Amino acid sequence: MAKQDTLDPETRARILDSAATLFYTKGVASTSLNDVQTASGASESQLSGHFRDKTSLIRAVIDVQSRSVLAREESRLAAVSTLAGLRRWRDALVRSNTLQDGSYGCALGAMSTELSDKDERSRAALALAFGSWQQLIVDALERLRDQGILAADVDTHKLGTGLLAALQGGYVLAQNARNSTPMADALDMALDRISSFAESGR
Amino acid sequence: MAKQDTLDPETRARILDSAATLFYTKGVASTSLNDVQTASGASESQLSGHFRDKTSLIRAVIDVQSRSVLAREESRLAAVSTLAGLRRWRDALVRSNTLQDGSYGCALGAMSTELSDKDERSRAALALAFGSWQQLIVDALERLRDQGILAADVDTHKLGTGLLAALQGGYVLAQNARNSTPMADALDMALDRISSFAESGR
């Protein structure tokens, strides 16, 4: 009965928010359920009422972070209809990364590095998120192609993979360097490659 | 006295080897000193005799893994004197990654993702390793430039950063996909960009 009383959505959201922040800044394995309880101010019965164990909390955080990253990327990439627009997408990512001196990397990339070889459901959920993210990039490239900005024979899928990889590698090197310059250089190299398919530049 | 007896280099090497494998396959935070003891067959006093605490073990593993990656990369990259040679370097990386179905990612990249925001000495040690790795790539690109294979005005430093980022992002996406194709696509995109600076291709 006491347990039912504690299952309110506000408490659940507060626990998820604290867990997402701790997983992002400290890492998943380094965060204990006790850390989450302390950070969220939830009681032990509230925490266990909402999340059976750490694995179910991890999966819920993956869901929250995936929605958050994809909502951000959808709003930015859906607006891209020129090569300059694609550069502005790059600028926004580099700017956000600069604000935290490169720290923490990508929420999805860092969780994938920690979890992909340990929990198949986590890996698969993150793979769906990466797939959707890449599709948003591919859709933007295909809009550029369909408008004649990029050549008709451009391989949007491979370039989309390469651009997402440049971003992920940029996050890794920027986190290590405490500086977003490697991310900027990596994205520029990928965007320069994409620009080489510009009809006017051929 | 008993402690002194146990400080032989073979035991130290065995502990380091077990720790390096566990950190690589399970992650640093998910590996306990007890796991390392069990995997290496060392006694508790042998483990604590060689490594004061987990932090000192982590730093020793970073040293071992950095030497190992840099030795591999030096032997491969020092032989690169043509664009075809650079493609063979890419092929060797993709082949190794394919053998483990993309799993585990890059030993240095994964440790950096886990440790860079937690332990400044670990971050700095990994930054030195990434710096040396990048320099090996830059040296190869400069040999291509000095031979007239790449244009004289090519920015070898930025392209070197971009190529290393493509590789790191490729590791992240391949680990998540359980498949090395994203790494192959990412490296191809970076190498195609580098090849666009080929004197004959201009």
Short mmCIF file of C-alpha atoms in Angstrom, two decimals:
data_model
loop_
_atom_site.label_atom_id
_atom_site.label_comp_id
_atom_site.label_asym_id
_atom_site.label_seq_id
_atom_site.Cartn_x
_atom_site.Cartn_y
_atom_site.Cartn_z
CA MET A 1 0.00 0.00 0.00
CA ALA A 2 2.78 2.41 0.97
CA LYS A 3 4.44 1.31 -2.25
CA GLN A 4 1.44 2.26 -4.38
CA ASP A 5 1.37 5.73 -2.84
CA THR A 6 4.91 6.39 -4.00
CA LEU A 7 4.37 5.52 -7.67
CA ASP A 8 3.69 9.06 -8.83
CA PRO A 9 5.04 10.21 -12.21
CA GLU A 10 6.82 13.26 -10.72
CA THR A 11 8.98 11.04 -8.51
CA ARG A 12 9.71 8.76 -11.45
CA ALA A 13 10.75 11.73 -13.58
CA ARG A 14 12.96 13.08 -10.79
CA ILE A 15 14.70 9.71 -10.37
CA LEU A 16 15.22 9.37 -14.13
CA ASP A 17 16.58 12.89 -14.39
CA SER A 18 19.08 12.30 -11.57
CA ALA A 19 20.10 8.92 -12.99
CA ALA A 20 20.57 10.37 -16.50
CA THR A 21 22.81 13.14 -15.15
CA LEU A 22 24.88 10.75 -13.01
CA PHE A 23 25.28 8.18 -15.82
CA TYR A 24 26.37 10.99 -18.15
CA THR A 25 28.86 12.65 -15.82
CA LYS A 26 30.17 9.67 -13.79
CA GLY A 27 29.41 6.72 -16.06
CA VAL A 28 26.85 3.95 -15.65
CA ALA A 29 28.97 1.40 -13.77
CA SER A 30 30.32 4.07 -11.39
CA THR A 31 26.83 5.17 -10.36
CA SER A 32 25.17 3.17 -7.59
CA LEU A 33 21.44 3.04 -6.90
CA ASN A 34 22.34 4.75 -3.64
CA ASP A 35 23.88 7.66 -5.59
CA VAL A 36 20.65 7.97 -7.58
CA GLN A 37 18.59 7.89 -4.42
CA THR A 38 20.69 10.61 -2.79
CA ALA A 39 20.73 12.84 -5.89
CA SER A 40 16.99 12.54 -6.52
CA GLY A 41 15.92 12.78 -2.89
CA ALA A 42 13.73 9.70 -3.39
CA SER A 43 13.24 7.12 -0.66
CA GLU A 44 14.47 3.57 -1.08
CA SER A 45 10.90 2.32 -1.50
CA GLN A 46 10.16 4.99 -4.10
CA LEU A 47 13.26 4.01 -6.08
CA SER A 48 12.55 0.28 -5.91
CA GLY A 49 8.84 0.90 -6.57
CA HIS A 50 9.60 2.61 -9.87
CA PHE A 51 12.63 0.59 -10.92
CA ARG A 52 12.96 -3.08 -10.02
CA ASP A 53 16.75 -3.03 -10.34
CA LYS A 54 19.63 -1.09 -11.86
CA THR A 55 19.15 -2.75 -15.26
CA SER A 56 15.58 -1.49 -15.55
CA LEU A 57 16.73 2.00 -14.53
CA ILE A 58 19.52 1.89 -17.18
CA ARG A 59 17.01 0.93 -19.87
CA ALA A 60 14.66 3.74 -18.86
CA VAL A 61 17.56 6.23 -18.98
CA ILE A 62 18.54 5.01 -22.46
CA ASP A 63 14.95 5.68 -23.52
CA VAL A 64 14.96 9.19 -22.03
CA GLN A 65 18.36 10.12 -23.47
CA SER A 66 17.51 8.71 -26.90
CA ARG A 67 14.30 10.76 -27.05
CA SER A 68 16.18 13.85 -25.91
CA VAL A 69 19.03 13.54 -28.44
CA LEU A 70 16.66 12.63 -31.28
CA ALA A 71 14.29 15.52 -30.48
CA ARG A 72 17.23 17.94 -30.55
CA GLU A 73 18.65 16.45 -33.77
CA GLU A 74 15.26 16.30 -35.48
CA SER A 75 14.57 19.95 -34.78
CA ARG A 76 17.98 20.95 -36.09
CA LEU A 77 18.34 18.59 -39.05
CA ALA A 78 14.77 18.96 -40.35
CA ALA A 79 15.60 22.60 -41.03
CA VAL A 80 18.65 21.78 -43.16
CA SER A 81 18.08 22.41 -46.86
CA THR A 82 21.43 23.88 -47.93
CA LEU A 83 25.12 23.10 -47.38
CA ALA A 84 25.30 26.26 -45.25
CA GLY A 85 22.47 24.81 -43.15
CA LEU A 86 24.48 21.63 -42.64
CA ARG A 87 27.42 23.79 -41.47
CA ARG A 88 25.09 25.51 -39.00
CA TRP A 89 24.11 22.10 -37.61
CA ARG A 90 27.84 21.42 -37.14
CA ASP A 91 28.30 24.83 -35.49
CA ALA A 92 25.54 24.13 -32.95
CA LEU A 93 27.10 20.79 -31.96
CA VAL A 94 30.58 22.29 -31.60
CA ARG A 95 29.19 25.24 -29.62
CA SER A 96 27.43 22.95 -27.12
CA ASN A 97 30.57 20.86 -26.77
CA THR A 98 32.68 24.00 -26.23
CA LEU A 99 30.38 25.12 -23.39
CA GLN A 100 31.44 22.03 -21.40
CA ASP A 101 35.09 22.08 -22.58
CA GLY A 102 34.54 18.85 -24.47
CA SER A 103 33.65 16.95 -21.28
CA TYR A 104 31.40 13.89 -20.98
CA GLY A 105 31.16 13.14 -24.70
CA CYS A 106 27.90 12.07 -26.32
CA ALA A 107 25.26 10.71 -23.91
CA LEU A 108 24.38 7.91 -26.34
CA GLY A 109 27.94 7.17 -27.49
CA ALA A 110 29.30 6.96 -23.93
CA MET A 111 26.47 4.65 -22.78
CA SER A 112 26.97 2.48 -25.86
CA THR A 113 30.70 2.16 -25.12
CA GLU A 114 29.94 1.06 -21.58
CA LEU A 115 26.94 -1.18 -22.24
CA SER A 116 27.00 -2.63 -25.77
CA ASP A 117 29.03 -5.72 -24.87
CA LYS A 118 27.24 -6.28 -21.55
CA ASP A 119 23.52 -5.99 -22.08
CA GLU A 120 21.98 -6.94 -25.41
CA ARG A 121 18.74 -5.05 -24.80
CA SER A 122 20.65 -1.85 -24.02
CA ARG A 123 22.80 -2.32 -27.12
CA ALA A 124 19.74 -2.90 -29.31
CA ALA A 125 17.91 0.14 -27.89
CA LEU A 126 20.96 2.34 -28.51
CA ALA A 127 21.31 0.85 -32.01
CA LEU A 128 17.74 1.95 -32.78
CA ALA A 129 18.58 5.47 -31.58
CA PHE A 130 21.79 5.61 -33.66
CA GLY A 131 19.82 4.30 -36.63
CA SER A 132 17.20 7.06 -36.27
CA TRP A 133 19.92 9.70 -35.82
CA GLN A 134 21.71 8.52 -38.95
CA GLN A 135 18.42 8.51 -40.86
CA LEU A 136 17.85 12.17 -39.93
CA ILE A 137 21.29 12.95 -41.42
CA VAL A 138 20.59 10.83 -44.52
CA ASP A 139 17.22 12.58 -44.99
CA ALA A 140 18.96 15.97 -44.89
CA LEU A 141 21.55 14.81 -47.45
CA GLU A 142 18.79 13.45 -49.68
CA ARG A 143 16.96 16.78 -49.55
CA LEU A 144 20.19 18.42 -50.75
CA ARG A 145 20.49 15.81 -53.50
CA ASP A 146 16.86 16.12 -54.58
CA GLN A 147 17.25 19.87 -54.89
CA GLY A 148 20.29 19.38 -57.12
CA ILE A 149 22.68 20.80 -54.52
CA LEU A 150 24.47 17.44 -54.29
CA ALA A 151 25.10 15.15 -57.26
CA ALA A 152 22.39 12.61 -58.11
CA ASP A 153 24.75 9.64 -57.59
CA VAL A 154 25.88 10.61 -54.08
CA ASP A 155 25.85 7.68 -51.61
CA THR A 156 23.83 9.37 -48.87
CA HIS A 157 23.85 6.30 -46.63
CA LYS A 158 27.65 5.92 -46.51
CA LEU A 159 28.16 9.66 -46.15
CA GLY A 160 25.58 9.70 -43.35
CA THR A 161 27.44 6.92 -41.53
CA GLY A 162 30.72 8.76 -42.02
CA LEU A 163 29.32 12.05 -40.74
CA LEU A 164 27.81 10.42 -37.63
CA ALA A 165 31.12 8.59 -37.03
CA ALA A 166 33.07 11.85 -37.40
CA LEU A 167 30.79 13.38 -34.76
CA GLN A 168 31.16 10.39 -32.40
CA GLY A 169 34.95 10.29 -32.84
CA GLY A 170 34.98 14.05 -32.36
CA TYR A 171 33.19 13.61 -29.02
CA VAL A 172 35.75 10.97 -27.92
CA LEU A 173 38.79 13.10 -28.81
CA ALA A 174 37.25 16.34 -27.46
CA GLN A 175 36.46 14.71 -24.13
CA ASN A 176 40.04 13.48 -23.90
CA ALA A 177 41.51 16.83 -24.98
CA ARG A 178 39.11 18.89 -22.79
CA ASN A 179 38.69 20.97 -25.91
CA SER A 180 36.21 20.87 -28.79
CA THR A 181 38.78 21.55 -31.55
CA PRO A 182 39.15 17.85 -32.52
CA MET A 183 35.36 17.64 -32.95
CA ALA A 184 35.35 20.76 -35.13
CA ASP A 185 38.20 19.37 -37.28
CA ALA A 186 36.53 15.97 -37.62
CA LEU A 187 33.17 17.44 -38.66
CA ASP A 188 34.85 19.86 -41.07
CA MET A 189 36.68 17.01 -42.79
CA ALA A 190 33.41 15.08 -43.22
CA LEU A 191 31.52 18.17 -44.42
CA ASP A 192 34.32 19.03 -46.86
CA ARG A 193 33.95 15.52 -48.29
CA ILE A 194 30.19 15.98 -48.62
CA SER A 195 30.69 19.41 -50.22
CA SER A 196 32.93 17.81 -52.85
CA PHE A 197 29.71 16.29 -54.24
CA ALA A 198 28.18 19.74 -54.72
CA GLU A 199 27.03 20.08 -58.31
CA SER A 200 28.54 23.56 -58.65
CA GLY A 201 31.86 22.42 -57.23
CA ARG A 202 32.37 19.62 -59.72
CA MET B 1 59.30 -10.12 3.96
CA ALA B 2 56.61 -12.31 2.43
CA LYS B 3 55.61 -9.21 0.50
CA GLN B 4 59.08 -8.76 -0.98
CA ASP B 5 59.13 -12.37 -2.15
CA THR B 6 56.00 -11.82 -4.19
CA LEU B 7 57.27 -8.76 -6.10
CA ASP B 8 58.52 -10.69 -9.10
CA PRO B 9 58.06 -9.19 -12.58
CA GLU B 10 56.27 -12.27 -13.96
CA THR B 11 53.47 -11.90 -11.41
CA ARG B 12 53.24 -8.19 -12.14
CA ALA B 13 52.99 -8.89 -15.88
CA ARG B 14 50.32 -11.54 -15.29
CA ILE B 15 48.25 -9.17 -13.15
CA LEU B 16 48.58 -6.37 -15.72
CA ASP B 17 47.63 -8.68 -18.56
CA SER B 18 44.50 -9.89 -16.75
CA ALA B 19 43.54 -6.35 -15.75
CA ALA B 20 44.03 -5.05 -19.31
CA THR B 21 41.79 -7.80 -20.71
CA LEU B 22 39.08 -7.27 -18.08
CA PHE B 23 39.12 -3.46 -18.46
CA TYR B 24 38.85 -3.90 -22.24
CA THR B 25 36.04 -6.45 -22.26
CA LYS B 26 34.04 -5.48 -19.13
CA GLY B 27 35.05 -1.86 -18.62
CA VAL B 28 37.18 -0.29 -15.89
CA ALA B 29 34.45 0.55 -13.36
CA SER B 30 32.83 -2.89 -13.75
CA THR B 31 36.08 -4.71 -12.94
CA SER B 32 36.87 -5.20 -9.24
CA LEU B 33 40.31 -5.91 -7.80
CA ASN B 34 38.84 -9.25 -6.82
CA ASP B 35 38.05 -10.00 -10.51
CA VAL B 36 41.67 -9.19 -11.39
CA GLN B 37 42.94 -11.42 -8.61
CA THR B 38 40.78 -14.34 -9.74
CA ALA B 39 41.64 -13.92 -13.44
CA SER B 40 45.39 -13.62 -12.82
CA GLY B 41 45.61 -16.30 -10.14
CA ALA B 42 47.58 -13.87 -7.97
CA SER B 43 47.20 -13.82 -4.20
CA GLU B 44 45.78 -10.79 -2.41
CA SER B 45 49.23 -9.91 -1.07
CA GLN B 46 50.78 -10.23 -4.52
CA LEU B 47 48.14 -7.91 -5.99
CA SER B 48 48.46 -5.32 -3.23
CA GLY B 49 52.25 -5.68 -3.26
CA HIS B 50 52.44 -4.68 -6.91
CA PHE B 51 49.55 -2.22 -7.01
CA ARG B 52 48.73 -0.05 -4.02
CA ASP B 53 45.11 0.45 -5.15
CA LYS B 54 42.84 0.29 -8.18
CA THR B 55 43.95 3.74 -9.39
CA SER B 56 47.60 2.67 -9.61
CA LEU B 57 46.53 -0.49 -11.47
CA ILE B 58 44.45 1.59 -13.91
CA ARG B 59 47.41 3.86 -14.62
CA ALA B 60 49.70 0.90 -15.22
CA VAL B 61 47.15 -0.61 -17.64
CA ILE B 62 46.89 2.69 -19.53
CA ASP B 63 50.68 2.58 -19.88
CA VAL B 64 50.64 -1.03 -21.17
CA GLN B 65 47.74 -0.46 -23.60
CA SER B 66 49.23 2.81 -24.90
CA ARG B 67 52.56 1.09 -25.64
CA SER B 68 50.76 -1.80 -27.30
CA VAL B 69 48.55 0.37 -29.56
CA LEU B 70 51.42 2.72 -30.42
CA ALA B 71 53.79 -0.17 -31.23
CA ARG B 72 51.17 -1.66 -33.56
CA GLU B 73 50.41 1.70 -35.18
CA GLU B 74 54.08 2.65 -35.51
CA SER B 75 54.93 -0.59 -37.29
CA ARG B 76 51.99 -0.15 -39.68
CA LEU B 77 52.13 3.60 -40.28
CA ALA B 78 55.92 3.86 -40.62
CA ALA B 79 55.62 1.67 -43.73
CA VAL B 80 53.07 3.99 -45.39
CA SER B 81 54.54 5.93 -48.31
CA THR B 82 51.67 5.84 -50.83
CA LEU B 83 47.90 6.38 -50.77
CA ALA B 84 47.52 2.63 -51.40
CA GLY B 85 49.64 2.05 -48.30
CA LEU B 86 47.28 4.25 -46.28
CA ARG B 87 44.36 2.14 -47.57
CA ARG B 88 46.21 -0.99 -46.41
CA TRP B 89 46.53 0.56 -42.94
CA ARG B 90 42.73 1.08 -43.02
CA ASP B 91 42.22 -2.51 -44.20
CA ALA B 92 44.24 -3.93 -41.29
CA LEU B 93 42.19 -1.95 -38.74
CA VAL B 94 38.88 -3.00 -40.28
CA ARG B 95 40.04 -6.63 -40.49
CA SER B 96 40.96 -6.73 -36.78
CA ASN B 97 37.65 -5.13 -35.90
CA THR B 98 35.76 -7.64 -38.07
CA LEU B 99 37.43 -10.56 -36.26
CA GLN B 100 35.68 -9.49 -33.05
CA ASP B 101 32.42 -8.42 -34.77
CA GLY B 102 33.12 -4.82 -33.82
CA SER B 103 33.05 -5.61 -30.09
CA TYR B 104 34.88 -3.73 -27.33
CA GLY B 105 35.91 -0.73 -29.42
CA CYS B 106 39.34 0.86 -29.12
CA ALA B 107 41.23 0.03 -25.91
CA LEU B 108 42.38 3.64 -25.56
CA GLY B 109 39.14 5.26 -26.71
CA ALA B 110 36.98 3.20 -24.36
CA MET B 111 39.25 3.90 -21.35
CA SER B 112 39.27 7.59 -22.22
CA THR B 113 35.47 7.68 -22.34
CA GLU B 114 35.28 6.07 -18.90
CA LEU B 115 38.15 7.90 -17.20
CA SER B 116 38.77 11.33 -18.76
CA ASP B 117 36.33 13.20 -16.54
CA LYS B 118 37.24 11.26 -13.38
CA ASP B 119 41.00 11.05 -13.10
CA GLU B 120 43.17 13.84 -14.49
CA ARG B 121 46.34 11.72 -14.57
CA SER B 122 44.60 9.01 -16.57
CA ARG B 123 43.19 11.61 -18.96
CA ALA B 124 46.60 13.22 -19.42
CA ALA B 125 48.31 9.86 -20.01
CA LEU B 126 45.71 8.90 -22.62
CA ALA B 127 46.04 12.37 -24.21
CA LEU B 128 49.77 11.74 -24.65
CA ALA B 129 48.99 8.40 -26.32
CA PHE B 130 46.37 9.96 -28.64
CA GLY B 131 48.86 12.73 -29.44
CA SER B 132 51.55 10.20 -30.41
CA TRP B 133 49.06 8.20 -32.47
CA GLN B 134 47.93 11.31 -34.31
CA GLN B 135 51.56 12.29 -34.91
CA LEU B 136 52.24 8.90 -36.55
CA ILE B 137 49.31 9.62 -38.92
CA VAL B 138 50.52 13.17 -39.56
CA ASP B 139 54.05 11.90 -40.26
CA ALA B 140 52.65 9.47 -42.85
CA LEU B 141 50.63 12.26 -44.50
CA GLU B 142 53.71 14.50 -44.54
CA ARG B 143 55.74 11.79 -46.25
CA LEU B 144 53.03 11.66 -48.93
CA ARG B 145 53.15 15.44 -49.22
CA ASP B 146 56.96 15.60 -49.35
CA GLN B 147 56.98 13.05 -52.18
CA GLY B 148 54.52 15.17 -54.12
CA ILE B 149 51.71 12.60 -53.78
CA LEU B 150 49.64 15.11 -51.80
CA ALA B 151 49.51 18.83 -52.54
CA ALA B 152 52.11 21.03 -50.83
CA ASP B 153 49.47 23.12 -49.03
CA VAL B 154 47.60 20.17 -47.45
CA ASP B 155 46.79 20.71 -43.73
CA THR B 156 48.26 17.45 -42.44
CA HIS B 157 47.46 18.23 -38.81
CA LYS B 158 43.72 18.79 -39.36
CA LEU B 159 43.46 15.81 -41.70
CA GLY B 160 45.32 13.70 -39.13
CA THR B 161 42.85 14.74 -36.43
CA GLY B 162 39.94 13.99 -38.74
CA LEU B 163 41.29 10.57 -39.70
CA LEU B 164 41.89 9.57 -36.07
CA ALA B 165 38.38 10.83 -35.18
CA ALA B 166 36.87 8.83 -38.05
CA LEU B 167 38.60 5.74 -36.66
CA GLN B 168 37.43 6.42 -33.08
CA GLY B 169 33.86 7.13 -34.20
CA GLY B 170 34.04 4.03 -36.37
CA TYR B 171 34.98 1.99 -33.29
CA VAL B 172 32.00 3.43 -31.35
CA LEU B 173 29.45 2.72 -34.10
CA ALA B 174 30.93 -0.72 -34.94
CA GLN B 175 30.78 -1.79 -31.29
CA ASN B 176 27.15 -0.72 -31.14
CA ALA B 177 26.27 -2.36 -34.48
CA ARG B 178 28.28 -5.55 -33.72
CA ASN B 179 29.59 -5.07 -37.23
CA SER B 180 32.65 -3.29 -38.63
CA THR B 181 30.87 -1.75 -41.65
CA PRO B 182 30.39 1.68 -39.97
CA MET B 183 34.14 1.78 -39.27
CA ALA B 184 34.93 0.90 -42.87
CA ASP B 185 32.55 3.61 -44.14
CA ALA B 186 33.94 6.23 -41.75
CA LEU B 187 37.57 5.51 -42.68
CA ASP B 188 36.72 5.47 -46.40
CA MET B 189 35.08 8.88 -46.15
CA ALA B 190 38.18 10.31 -44.42
CA LEU B 191 40.57 8.64 -46.89
CA ASP B 192 38.49 9.89 -49.85
CA ARG B 193 38.87 13.40 -48.46
CA ILE B 194 42.64 12.93 -48.11
CA SER B 195 42.83 11.49 -51.63
CA SER B 196 41.14 14.63 -52.97
CA PHE B 197 44.44 16.40 -52.20
CA ALA B 198 46.34 14.01 -54.48
CA GLU B 199 48.34 16.04 -57.00
CA SER B 200 47.25 13.83 -59.91
CA GLY B 201 43.61 14.07 -58.90
CA ARG B 202 43.50 17.86 -58.94
#
